[in-house]
Structures are given as structure tokens and as C-alpha cells.
Coordinates of C-alpha atoms in Angstrom, one line a residue:
Chain A
M1 CA 98.2 73.6 79.2
A2 CA 95.8 75.5 81.1
R3 CA 92.1 74.7 80.0
T4 CA 91.1 78.3 80.2
D5 CA 92.6 79.4 77.0
W6 CA 89.8 78.1 75.1
N7 CA 88.4 80.6 72.8
R8 CA 90.7 83.1 74.0
P9 CA 91.4 85.9 71.5
P10 CA 94.9 87.0 71.2
L11 CA 95.5 90.0 73.5
A12 CA 95.9 93.2 71.4
P13 CA 98.1 96.0 72.7
L14 CA 96.3 98.9 74.5
G15 CA 95.3 101.6 71.6
E16 CA 97.1 104.8 71.3
G17 CA 96.0 107.0 74.4
L18 CA 94.4 104.4 76.4
R19 CA 94.8 103.6 79.9
R20 CA 93.4 100.5 81.3
I21 CA 92.1 100.2 84.7
R22 CA 91.5 97.1 86.9
M23 CA 88.7 97.0 89.6
T24 CA 87.6 94.5 92.2
V25 CA 84.2 94.9 93.2
S26 CA 82.1 93.6 95.8
Y27 CA 78.0 93.6 95.3
D28 CA 75.0 92.2 97.0
G29 CA 72.9 90.5 93.9
A30 CA 69.5 90.6 95.6
G31 CA 68.8 93.8 94.0
Y32 CA 70.3 93.1 90.5
H33 CA 69.8 90.9 87.2
G34 CA 73.3 89.5 87.5
W35 CA 76.6 91.2 86.5
Q36 CA 76.0 91.3 82.8
S37 CA 73.6 93.9 81.2
Q38 CA 70.1 91.9 80.2
E39 CA 67.3 93.2 78.5
N40 CA 65.1 93.2 81.5
G41 CA 66.3 94.5 84.9
V42 CA 69.2 96.3 85.9
S43 CA 72.6 94.5 86.0
V44 CA 75.6 95.3 88.3
Q45 CA 77.7 96.2 85.0
Q46 CA 75.3 98.7 83.8
R47 CA 75.6 100.5 87.0
I48 CA 79.2 100.7 86.7
E49 CA 79.3 101.8 83.3
E50 CA 76.6 104.7 84.1
A51 CA 79.2 105.7 87.3
L52 CA 82.0 105.8 85.1
L53 CA 80.1 107.8 82.5
A54 CA 79.3 110.1 85.0
M55 CA 82.6 110.4 86.4
L56 CA 84.8 110.7 83.1
G57 CA 82.2 111.7 80.7
E58 CA 83.2 108.6 78.6
Q59 CA 81.1 105.8 77.4
V60 CA 83.1 103.0 78.8
D61 CA 82.8 99.0 78.3
V62 CA 83.2 97.4 81.4
Q63 CA 84.4 94.0 81.1
G64 CA 84.0 91.2 83.9
S65 CA 86.1 88.1 84.9
G66 CA 82.8 86.3 83.7
R67 CA 79.2 86.5 84.4
T68 CA 76.9 86.0 87.7
D69 CA 73.3 85.2 87.5
S70 CA 70.6 86.9 89.1
G71 CA 70.9 87.3 92.9
V72 CA 74.4 85.8 93.2
H73 CA 76.9 88.1 95.1
A74 CA 80.2 89.2 94.8
L75 CA 82.9 89.8 97.4
G76 CA 86.0 89.9 94.9
Q77 CA 84.6 90.2 90.9
V78 CA 87.5 91.7 88.7
C79 CA 86.9 93.8 85.9
H80 CA 88.7 96.0 83.6
F81 CA 88.0 98.8 81.3
D82 CA 90.2 101.2 79.0
I83 CA 89.7 105.1 79.3
R84 CA 91.0 108.1 77.9
S85 CA 90.8 110.3 80.8
K86 CA 94.0 111.5 82.8
V87 CA 92.3 111.0 86.0
P88 CA 94.6 109.8 88.6
V89 CA 94.1 105.9 89.5
R90 CA 93.6 106.7 93.2
A91 CA 90.4 108.6 92.6
F92 CA 88.4 105.9 90.9
K93 CA 87.6 104.2 94.3
P94 CA 86.2 107.2 96.2
R95 CA 84.8 108.8 93.4
L96 CA 83.0 105.9 91.8
N97 CA 81.6 104.6 95.4
H98 CA 80.1 107.9 96.0
L99 CA 78.1 107.4 92.6
L100 CA 77.6 103.9 92.9
P101 CA 74.5 102.2 94.9
P102 CA 75.6 101.0 98.5
D103 CA 74.9 97.9 97.4
I104 CA 77.8 97.8 94.9
R105 CA 81.3 98.9 96.5
V106 CA 84.5 99.4 94.5
M107 CA 87.3 97.7 96.7
E108 CA 90.3 98.2 94.6
A109 CA 91.4 100.0 91.7
E110 CA 94.9 100.0 90.0
E111 CA 96.2 100.9 86.4
V112 CA 97.4 97.6 84.2
D113 CA 99.2 97.3 80.9
G114 CA 97.4 96.0 78.0
S115 CA 98.6 92.2 79.0
F116 CA 95.7 92.1 81.5
H117 CA 92.0 91.1 80.8
A118 CA 89.6 90.6 83.3
R119 CA 88.4 87.5 81.3
F120 CA 91.0 85.9 79.5
T121 CA 93.8 86.2 81.9
T122 CA 91.8 84.6 84.7
M123 CA 93.8 81.3 86.0
A124 CA 91.3 80.5 88.7
R125 CA 87.8 81.4 90.3
E126 CA 86.6 80.8 93.6
Y127 CA 83.2 80.6 94.7
R128 CA 81.5 80.5 98.3
Y129 CA 78.1 79.0 99.0
L130 CA 76.5 79.9 102.6
V131 CA 74.0 77.7 104.0
K132 CA 72.4 77.5 107.6
Q133 CA 69.8 75.3 109.3
I134 CA 66.9 77.6 109.5
D135 CA 67.0 78.0 113.3
D136 CA 70.2 79.7 113.0
V137 CA 68.8 82.1 110.2
T138 CA 69.0 86.2 111.9
A139 CA 67.6 89.4 110.8
F140 CA 70.8 89.8 109.0
D141 CA 70.7 86.9 106.4
H142 CA 67.8 87.5 104.3
H143 CA 69.1 87.1 100.6
R144 CA 72.2 86.4 101.9
I145 CA 72.2 82.3 102.6
Y146 CA 70.2 79.5 101.7
A147 CA 68.1 78.0 104.4
V148 CA 67.6 74.3 104.9
K149 CA 65.4 72.2 107.5
E150 CA 68.2 70.4 109.0
L151 CA 72.1 70.2 108.4
P152 CA 73.2 67.0 106.6
S153 CA 76.2 65.0 108.0
M154 CA 79.4 66.8 107.5
E155 CA 81.2 63.1 107.1
L156 CA 79.0 62.4 103.9
L157 CA 79.5 66.0 102.4
E158 CA 83.3 66.0 103.2
G159 CA 83.8 62.7 100.9
Y160 CA 81.4 64.0 98.5
A161 CA 83.5 67.2 98.1
A162 CA 86.8 65.1 98.0
C163 CA 85.5 63.5 95.0
I164 CA 85.0 66.8 93.0
Q165 CA 88.2 67.9 93.4
G166 CA 90.7 67.1 90.5
T167 CA 90.2 67.1 86.8
H168 CA 86.8 65.8 85.5
D169 CA 84.0 65.9 83.0
F170 CA 81.3 67.7 85.0
S171 CA 78.2 67.0 82.4
T172 CA 76.0 65.9 85.0
F173 CA 76.4 69.4 86.8
C174 CA 76.1 71.3 83.6
A175 CA 72.7 73.0 83.2
A176 CA 70.9 73.4 79.7
G177 CA 71.9 76.1 77.5
D178 CA 75.8 75.7 78.3
L179 CA 77.8 76.3 75.2
S180 CA 81.1 75.0 76.4
P181 CA 82.8 72.6 73.7
S182 CA 84.2 70.6 76.4
K183 CA 82.6 69.7 80.0
F184 CA 86.1 69.0 81.6
R185 CA 86.8 71.3 84.4
D186 CA 90.1 71.7 86.7
I187 CA 89.0 71.7 90.7
Y188 CA 91.7 73.1 92.8
V189 CA 89.7 73.3 96.0
S190 CA 86.5 71.6 96.9
K191 CA 85.6 71.5 100.8
W192 CA 82.8 72.2 103.3
T193 CA 83.4 73.7 106.4
L194 CA 81.3 74.3 109.6
G195 CA 82.0 77.4 111.4
K196 CA 79.9 80.4 113.0
D197 CA 78.6 83.8 111.9
S198 CA 79.7 86.8 113.3
Y199 CA 76.9 86.4 115.7
G200 CA 78.0 83.1 116.8
Y201 CA 75.3 81.1 114.9
G202 CA 76.1 77.8 113.1
L203 CA 77.1 78.6 109.1
L204 CA 78.1 76.0 106.6
T205 CA 80.5 77.0 104.1
Y206 CA 81.0 75.6 100.4
T207 CA 84.5 76.6 98.8
I208 CA 85.0 75.7 95.1
C209 CA 87.9 76.9 93.5
G210 CA 88.6 75.8 89.7
N211 CA 90.2 76.8 86.4
A212 CA 86.3 77.4 85.0
F213 CA 82.9 76.4 85.5
L214 CA 80.0 75.3 83.6
Y215 CA 76.5 77.0 83.6
H216 CA 74.7 76.6 86.8
M217 CA 77.7 74.2 87.9
V218 CA 78.5 75.6 91.3
R219 CA 74.6 75.7 92.3
S220 CA 73.9 72.2 91.2
L221 CA 77.0 70.7 92.7
V222 CA 75.8 72.4 96.3
G223 CA 72.3 71.4 95.6
T224 CA 73.2 67.6 94.7
Q225 CA 75.6 67.0 97.5
L226 CA 72.9 68.4 100.0
D227 CA 70.1 66.3 98.8
C228 CA 72.7 63.2 98.6
A229 CA 73.6 63.6 102.1
H230 CA 70.1 64.1 103.2
Q231 CA 69.3 60.8 101.6
G232 CA 72.7 59.1 103.5
L233 CA 74.0 58.1 99.9
S234 CA 77.2 56.9 99.9
V235 CA 80.2 58.6 98.7
Q236 CA 80.9 56.0 95.9
A237 CA 77.2 56.5 94.9
F238 CA 77.7 60.1 94.7
R239 CA 81.1 59.5 92.7
E240 CA 79.0 57.3 90.2
I241 CA 76.8 60.6 90.1
L242 CA 79.3 62.5 89.0
D243 CA 80.8 59.8 86.6
S244 CA 77.7 59.1 85.0
K245 CA 77.7 62.6 82.9
D246 CA 73.8 62.3 83.1
R247 CA 72.4 65.5 84.0
G248 CA 69.2 63.5 85.1
R249 CA 70.8 62.2 88.2
A250 CA 72.0 65.5 89.6
G251 CA 69.9 67.1 92.5
R252 CA 68.4 70.5 92.8
T253 CA 70.2 73.6 91.8
A254 CA 70.7 75.4 94.9
P255 CA 69.3 79.0 94.8
S256 CA 71.4 81.8 93.9
E257 CA 71.1 83.8 97.3
G258 CA 73.7 81.9 99.0
L259 CA 76.4 82.0 96.0
Y260 CA 79.5 84.5 96.4
L261 CA 82.1 85.1 93.5
A262 CA 84.9 85.3 96.4
R263 CA 88.0 85.8 94.4
I264 CA 89.6 85.6 90.7
S265 CA 93.3 84.8 90.6
Y266 CA 95.3 86.2 87.8
D267 CA 98.5 84.4 89.2
P268 CA 99.7 81.5 87.0
D269 CA 101.8 80.0 89.7
E270 CA 98.9 79.9 92.4
Y271 CA 97.9 76.5 91.1
A272 CA 100.9 75.3 89.2
W273 CA 101.0 72.2 91.3
F274 CA 98.0 71.1 90.0
E275 CA 98.9 70.2 86.2
E276 CA 101.8 67.9 87.9
R277 CA 99.5 65.5 89.9
Chain B
M1 CA 72.2 97.1 145.6
A2 CA 71.4 96.7 142.1
R3 CA 70.3 100.3 140.7
T4 CA 68.0 98.5 138.0
D5 CA 65.8 98.4 141.0
W6 CA 64.8 101.8 140.3
N7 CA 61.0 102.4 139.6
R8 CA 60.3 98.6 139.5
P9 CA 56.8 97.9 140.7
P10 CA 56.2 94.6 142.5
L11 CA 56.0 91.6 140.6
A12 CA 52.5 90.3 140.1
P13 CA 52.0 86.6 139.9
L14 CA 50.5 85.5 136.6
G15 CA 46.5 85.9 136.2
E16 CA 44.4 82.8 136.2
G17 CA 45.0 80.8 133.0
L18 CA 47.7 82.7 131.7
R19 CA 51.1 81.8 130.3
R20 CA 54.0 83.7 130.2
I21 CA 56.3 83.2 127.1
R22 CA 59.8 84.9 126.7
M23 CA 61.4 85.1 123.5
T24 CA 64.8 86.4 122.4
V25 CA 64.4 88.5 118.9
S26 CA 67.0 89.5 116.1
Y27 CA 66.0 92.5 113.8
D28 CA 67.4 94.8 111.6
G29 CA 66.7 98.0 112.3
A30 CA 67.1 99.8 109.2
G31 CA 63.5 99.5 108.3
Y32 CA 61.8 100.2 111.7
H33 CA 61.3 103.1 113.8
G34 CA 62.7 101.5 116.6
W35 CA 61.4 98.8 118.7
Q36 CA 58.4 100.1 120.6
S37 CA 55.2 101.4 118.7
Q38 CA 55.6 104.9 117.6
E39 CA 52.6 107.4 116.1
N40 CA 54.6 107.5 112.9
G41 CA 56.2 104.2 111.4
V42 CA 56.0 100.9 111.8
S43 CA 57.9 99.5 115.3
V44 CA 59.2 95.8 115.9
Q45 CA 57.4 95.5 118.5
Q46 CA 54.1 96.3 116.6
R47 CA 54.9 93.7 113.9
I48 CA 55.5 90.9 116.5
E49 CA 52.3 91.8 118.1
E50 CA 50.4 91.4 114.8
A51 CA 52.3 88.0 114.2
L52 CA 51.0 87.2 117.5
L53 CA 47.6 88.2 116.7
A54 CA 47.7 86.0 113.5
M55 CA 49.2 83.1 114.9
L56 CA 46.8 83.1 118.2
G57 CA 43.8 85.1 117.6
E58 CA 44.9 87.0 120.7
Q59 CA 45.6 90.7 121.2
V60 CA 48.7 90.2 122.9
D61 CA 51.1 93.1 124.5
V62 CA 54.8 92.4 124.0
Q63 CA 57.1 93.9 126.9
G64 CA 60.8 94.6 125.7
S65 CA 63.9 94.8 127.7
G66 CA 63.9 98.2 126.7
R67 CA 63.5 100.4 123.7
T68 CA 66.1 100.6 121.0
D69 CA 66.0 104.0 118.7
S70 CA 65.0 104.2 115.0
G71 CA 67.6 102.2 112.9
V72 CA 69.1 100.5 116.1
H73 CA 69.8 96.7 115.4
A74 CA 69.2 93.9 117.7
L75 CA 71.2 90.6 117.7
G76 CA 69.5 89.5 121.2
Q77 CA 66.8 91.7 122.3
V78 CA 64.5 89.9 124.7
C79 CA 60.3 90.3 125.4
H80 CA 57.8 88.8 127.1
F81 CA 54.1 88.5 126.8
D82 CA 51.2 86.4 128.4
I83 CA 48.8 84.5 126.7
R84 CA 46.1 82.3 127.1
S85 CA 46.4 80.0 123.7
K86 CA 47.5 76.3 125.0
V87 CA 49.8 76.2 121.7
P88 CA 52.9 74.4 122.5
V89 CA 56.1 76.5 123.1
R90 CA 58.0 75.1 120.6
A91 CA 55.4 76.1 117.8
F92 CA 56.7 79.8 118.5
K93 CA 59.9 80.2 116.7
P94 CA 58.8 78.5 113.7
R95 CA 55.2 79.7 113.3
L96 CA 56.0 83.2 114.2
N97 CA 59.4 83.6 111.8
H98 CA 56.9 81.9 108.8
L99 CA 54.5 85.1 109.8
L100 CA 57.2 87.9 110.7
P101 CA 59.1 90.0 107.7
P102 CA 62.4 88.3 107.2
D103 CA 64.3 91.4 109.0
I104 CA 62.6 90.1 112.4
R105 CA 63.7 86.8 113.6
V106 CA 62.7 84.7 116.8
M107 CA 65.7 83.1 118.0
E108 CA 64.4 81.4 120.6
A109 CA 61.1 81.0 122.6
E110 CA 60.5 79.2 126.0
E111 CA 57.8 79.2 128.7
V112 CA 58.8 81.3 132.0
D113 CA 56.9 81.7 135.4
G114 CA 55.8 85.1 136.6
S115 CA 58.9 86.2 138.3
F116 CA 60.5 86.9 135.1
H117 CA 59.7 90.2 133.2
A118 CA 61.6 91.1 130.1
R119 CA 62.1 94.9 131.6
F120 CA 62.2 94.8 135.3
T121 CA 64.6 91.6 136.0
T122 CA 66.9 92.5 133.5
M123 CA 70.6 92.3 135.4
A124 CA 73.0 93.8 132.4
R125 CA 72.4 95.2 128.8
E126 CA 75.1 94.7 126.2
Y127 CA 75.6 96.7 123.4
R128 CA 78.0 96.4 120.0
Y129 CA 78.9 99.3 118.1
L130 CA 80.7 98.6 114.7
V131 CA 82.9 101.0 112.6
K132 CA 84.9 100.7 109.5
Q133 CA 87.1 102.7 107.8
I134 CA 85.3 103.7 104.5
D135 CA 88.0 101.8 102.4
D136 CA 86.9 98.8 103.9
V137 CA 83.2 99.1 103.3
T138 CA 81.5 96.1 101.4
A139 CA 78.0 95.9 99.3
F140 CA 77.2 94.1 102.5
D141 CA 77.5 96.8 105.1
H142 CA 75.0 99.6 104.2
H143 CA 72.8 100.6 107.2
R144 CA 74.9 98.3 109.4
I145 CA 77.9 99.9 110.0
Y146 CA 79.4 103.5 110.8
A147 CA 81.8 104.5 108.2
V148 CA 84.5 106.9 108.8
K149 CA 87.2 108.3 106.9
E150 CA 90.1 106.8 108.8
L151 CA 90.3 104.7 112.3
P152 CA 91.8 106.4 115.1
S153 CA 94.6 105.1 117.4
M154 CA 93.7 102.1 118.9
E155 CA 96.0 103.2 122.0
L156 CA 94.0 106.3 122.6
L157 CA 90.2 104.3 122.3
E158 CA 91.6 101.7 124.7
G159 CA 92.4 104.2 127.4
Y160 CA 89.1 106.4 127.1
A161 CA 87.2 102.8 127.5
A162 CA 88.9 101.9 130.4
C163 CA 88.1 105.1 132.1
I164 CA 84.2 104.5 131.2
Q165 CA 84.4 101.2 133.2
G166 CA 82.9 101.3 136.7
T167 CA 80.1 103.4 138.4
H168 CA 80.2 107.1 137.0
D169 CA 77.6 109.7 136.6
F170 CA 77.1 109.9 133.0
S171 CA 75.4 113.2 132.5
T172 CA 78.2 114.2 130.0
F173 CA 76.7 111.5 127.8
C174 CA 73.0 111.9 128.3
A175 CA 70.5 113.4 125.7
A176 CA 68.2 116.0 126.2
G177 CA 64.6 114.0 127.4
D178 CA 66.1 111.5 129.5
L179 CA 63.9 111.4 132.7
S180 CA 66.0 109.3 134.7
P181 CA 66.3 110.3 138.4
S182 CA 69.8 109.7 138.6
K183 CA 72.6 109.6 135.9
F184 CA 74.8 107.2 137.6
R185 CA 75.3 103.7 136.0
D186 CA 77.3 100.6 136.5
I187 CA 79.3 99.7 133.6
Y188 CA 81.1 96.3 134.0
V189 CA 82.6 96.1 130.3
S190 CA 84.0 99.0 128.1
K191 CA 86.3 97.8 125.3
W192 CA 87.3 98.5 121.8
T193 CA 88.6 95.6 119.5
L194 CA 90.1 95.8 116.4
G195 CA 89.2 92.4 113.9
K196 CA 88.1 91.5 110.8
D197 CA 84.5 91.0 109.1
S198 CA 83.7 87.9 107.8
Y199 CA 85.4 88.8 104.4
G200 CA 88.6 89.8 105.7
Y201 CA 87.9 93.5 105.9
G202 CA 89.0 95.9 108.9
L203 CA 86.3 96.2 111.7
L204 CA 86.6 98.0 114.7
T205 CA 83.8 96.9 117.4
Y206 CA 83.0 98.9 120.7
T207 CA 81.6 96.5 123.5
I208 CA 79.8 98.0 126.5
C209 CA 77.5 96.2 129.1
G210 CA 76.3 97.5 131.9
N211 CA 73.3 97.7 134.3
A212 CA 71.3 100.5 132.4
F213 CA 71.9 103.2 130.1
L214 CA 70.7 107.2 129.8
Y215 CA 69.1 108.3 126.5
H216 CA 71.5 108.0 123.5
M217 CA 74.4 107.2 126.0
V218 CA 76.0 104.6 124.1
R219 CA 75.8 106.5 120.6
S220 CA 77.5 109.7 122.8
L221 CA 80.1 107.5 124.2
V222 CA 81.3 106.0 120.9
G223 CA 80.9 109.8 119.0
T224 CA 83.0 111.4 121.6
Q225 CA 85.3 108.5 122.0
L226 CA 85.9 108.7 118.2
D227 CA 86.2 112.7 118.2
C228 CA 88.7 112.6 121.0
A229 CA 90.8 110.0 119.4
H230 CA 90.8 112.0 115.9
Q231 CA 92.1 115.2 117.6
G232 CA 94.6 113.1 119.8
L233 CA 93.0 114.0 123.3
S234 CA 94.7 112.2 126.4
V235 CA 93.5 109.9 128.3
Q236 CA 93.5 112.2 131.1
A237 CA 91.6 115.0 128.9
F238 CA 88.8 112.5 128.0
R239 CA 88.1 111.7 132.0
E240 CA 87.8 115.1 132.4
I241 CA 85.1 115.2 130.2
L242 CA 83.5 112.3 131.7
D243 CA 83.8 113.9 134.8
S244 CA 82.3 117.5 133.8
K245 CA 78.9 116.2 133.9
D246 CA 78.5 118.9 131.0
R247 CA 76.6 117.6 128.0
G248 CA 78.1 120.7 125.9
R249 CA 81.7 118.6 126.0
A250 CA 80.4 115.6 124.5
G251 CA 81.2 114.9 120.7
R252 CA 78.7 113.7 118.1
T253 CA 76.2 111.1 118.5
A254 CA 77.2 108.2 116.5
P255 CA 74.7 107.2 114.0
S256 CA 72.0 104.4 115.0
E257 CA 73.0 102.1 111.7
G258 CA 76.2 101.1 113.7
L259 CA 74.6 100.0 117.1
Y260 CA 73.2 96.5 118.2
L261 CA 71.6 95.5 121.0
A262 CA 73.6 92.4 122.0
R263 CA 72.3 90.9 124.8
I264 CA 70.3 91.1 127.8
S265 CA 71.5 88.9 130.9
Y266 CA 68.6 88.1 133.8
D267 CA 71.5 86.4 135.6
P268 CA 72.1 88.1 139.1
D269 CA 75.4 86.4 139.6
E270 CA 76.9 87.3 136.1
Y271 CA 78.2 90.5 137.2
A272 CA 77.9 90.0 141.1
W273 CA 81.7 90.6 141.4
F274 CA 81.1 94.4 140.3
E275 CA 79.4 95.4 143.6
E276 CA 82.2 94.2 145.7
R277 CA 85.2 96.2 143.9

């Protein structure tokens, strides 16, 4: 049974005369207090709701696949909203992009039926975390990567990442304030890759894909792996930290600026192999 | 004979007690009124001179390989300056990057002798120009690419670019205000490539490398090629525009935000094949 079913309310059919629009959105998180509306500071969701009000004359509630923290970026955040307007769906992308600030872009918009829900029908979430050695930071990286003094051993990082893959109780990597009833999560992909940025400078990327994540879990996993690798800690010792379920044994929480919500999957078959392992 | 020799003053040996430092610099041009100090607005050169004053306590004149216009970016601008300080050369990159704003980064610094001059010993300059279809523009592209409604035919663009390669009188693509005695320039590389950005969205890149460029020449070449391709103009017709030496026949000057000074070559052998063709 997929664990994303927790707390899922029954999906109601769309109300009379309502249409549901699904959108994929990219945003540069540097200028926002996260995805969801907060008391202080502007959120991405709020900017999209304002643009929809200007476009449609309707007050619309936008539902994201999940929150992102202040400063966290998105390449493929997914959201949905219900409208009464008859505006053709192909008009949403160009008209909203005209109204939105340039650090929020609608990449796709399509009409879906009431069985789609951006949050409750999510099957997997993929994050990327970008790290660079400070020597390789260019003028185009500000607020978009985490700069470290030296890159640690790839062999250790790869070993740690392999431990994370699978189903685990991730209490070690869960910040205070997480209200999830269970700290178990299914991690389908967890890997480090050392490559180049578009200009040929070294770029270290951590990719993690799972059914769901605890509060600050990705940033805590990244910070702890980097700390452990810098200290030369063995893969076995890292596994013990993971198994300890003791938040006190985690390393730093890596900064938000390196984190990208990369992709949301709604395909129940994409990781169907996972439950059978 | 290399045409970059025009107006080159004799290189004087370094003065008594002076050291010459060569640096490679990347900058996001969005926040600057170009490379060189202007009466209005802050220049990149000025910011580097201020950082050097703070670091060394010396008023230093920084000489770039050439100017870049307001809004134009650099991946590999090269500059030099002479100092009296005994600070080890390895200190320049970290200390200047600590003092400089994050949209200017020193990528390399080395000590050179008086025979090196950032401007007068330049053998080739390489520019890149980035274009995207508006549908592929993400939240991370603002001020960094030129967005067009539709990408034109690659076949036509490739045909035009091939005409540009070689030695030509580029008067057609020379903005008013250029004071060069000759409008002939040697173009070693001129090509369009259709690829992907780091997130998988389509990205069209024009690469041009030559001994030197006239005022606004690269942006005029890009704008004219895009205009001609949108109109479906034949390669022969484009060649006639180039050969006409008539500025009135050029298309738009493409905006500065898509242009990157990519690399400066000081290697006399790199394009030595060119003169022999």
C-alpha cells in the first residue's frame, strides 16, 4: 500500500460548472517566502493567485503538490485550481506568464478531471540539490547553489546515498515541527553525480526521489552526508546514524538555496517495482 | 599579419618594482552599465578596482580585453593590472571574491610578465548568444537569454552562419559610432547549435569567434540572422546583405541580455591555420 495515502480525504467530484486546471510551474525561490502563503513575506502561491485573479476575475485557491521552504527553488512544482471561467486552457500559460514576475514561470497548463489532485494523488516527489566547490562558483550561481570549500570523496557519498535508498524510518533527518504520524518513507532513488555546469565548471548534484519527505529531510540528508564525507566517516558509520533515529546525530541542515523541487510524478506505475522488492 | 595589431602601442617593460596580474572574470551583466567605467551607472571594472583598493590599499587601473555593453555578460573576460604589493598571487581569487558582489567572480588569477597585455595581445575573442523559444523560458532565465516567439529554421541559420565565417568587410553589421579604420574582421568560427539547458528545455546558441568585432557587430549579426530566417530569406540573399556593406539592410540588433563574452585567446597558434586558407 502506498504510504502517500495517509490523511488523504476522499476525492470529491468537481462541483457543477467547475473546471480543474493542472499547471507545472518553475520558480526561483530566492525572492519568496516559500510556496505557501505565510503571514510575513510573499509566497509563490500568492503571486499565482493574484495573477489568476487579474486574468479571470475569479478568486481562486491554488493547491500545490506540497510546500517548499523560503529560498527553495522549483523546476517542476505542480498545482491545480478550480475555475468557472470558460477561457481556453491554451491561454493560461502565455497570459499568466505575462502577468507573473519573471522568477515564476508557468511551464505547462492542462485541463484535468476531478480525480486529479495536485497533493493527494502524488505518487513520487523528486528533488535535486546542487553543490559546488567555491572555486567553481561563477557570477551566475548566486542563491542557486550551495558553495563548499572542498568537494568530499565521491566514493563515500555514493556509499551513503545507497544506504538511504529503500524504506526507512527517517527520524534522524526530521526537523522539529514535523507532525507526520510515521517517520517511514520510501526512497526510490538516492544518488550523487559529479558533472559540469553549462559553462564547464564542476557541479555536484544529489538526486533523491521518494513517495514523500519529512520536514527538512532532504536538506538534512545532504548536510549530514557532506559532513560525514568531510570527516571521512565510513559507510557503516553513516548507516548507524540513519538507523539510530536520533536527530542529535544528524549533521547540518544544508541551506535552502541549493535545493530544487525537480518533478512530481502522478504515475502509479512509475515506481511500481518498488513495493515488490 | 594578424589584424589585431592595428593601433597597438609598443609594449613597454614593467616599471621598477611592479608586478602584473592577469585575471579571468565572470560577471552577470544585468546589474552593470557594461565593463568599462561610465559617467552614469556602475561598471564591472569599477567594482574590481574598488575591491583591489580595499585589498591592497593601492589605486589600480584595470585593463580589460575589451568593453562589453550594458547588460552583456561574461564567462571569461580577461583583464590585467600592475601592482606594487607583495601579496602572493594565490590570495587574489579568494580575497577579491570575498570583497566583490556575487554577480562578479574572479575565476583565475596569475602573475605574468610585461609582455602580456589583456587588450593588445588578444588573438581571438569568442562570444556566445543564447536564444530560447518563449515557451521554454524558465524562472532561471531572466536577463540571461533572448526569448523569441518561435525558433526559426535551423537549416537557414546554419547557412547564414557559414557565410559569416572567413574574412569580410562587416560594415552592414556595424553600428554608428564605430571608429575602426577598417571594417574587415576575421571570423574563425560562426555556428548555431540547438541543444538543451540544464533542465532539459530547448536552447539555441550562436557561437562566434574572431580576431576582433565592430561596435554591436555580434548583436547585429544575431538579430539579422533571426529576422532573415523568420522571413525565410535564402542563404544567397543573406550573403548579399553581408556583401552590400549597407547598414540599412541589417535587421534588428538583438538585445544585450542574451550575449556572453565567453573566452579570450592569447595563443597565436590557436587560429594559425586561418591565415593560410
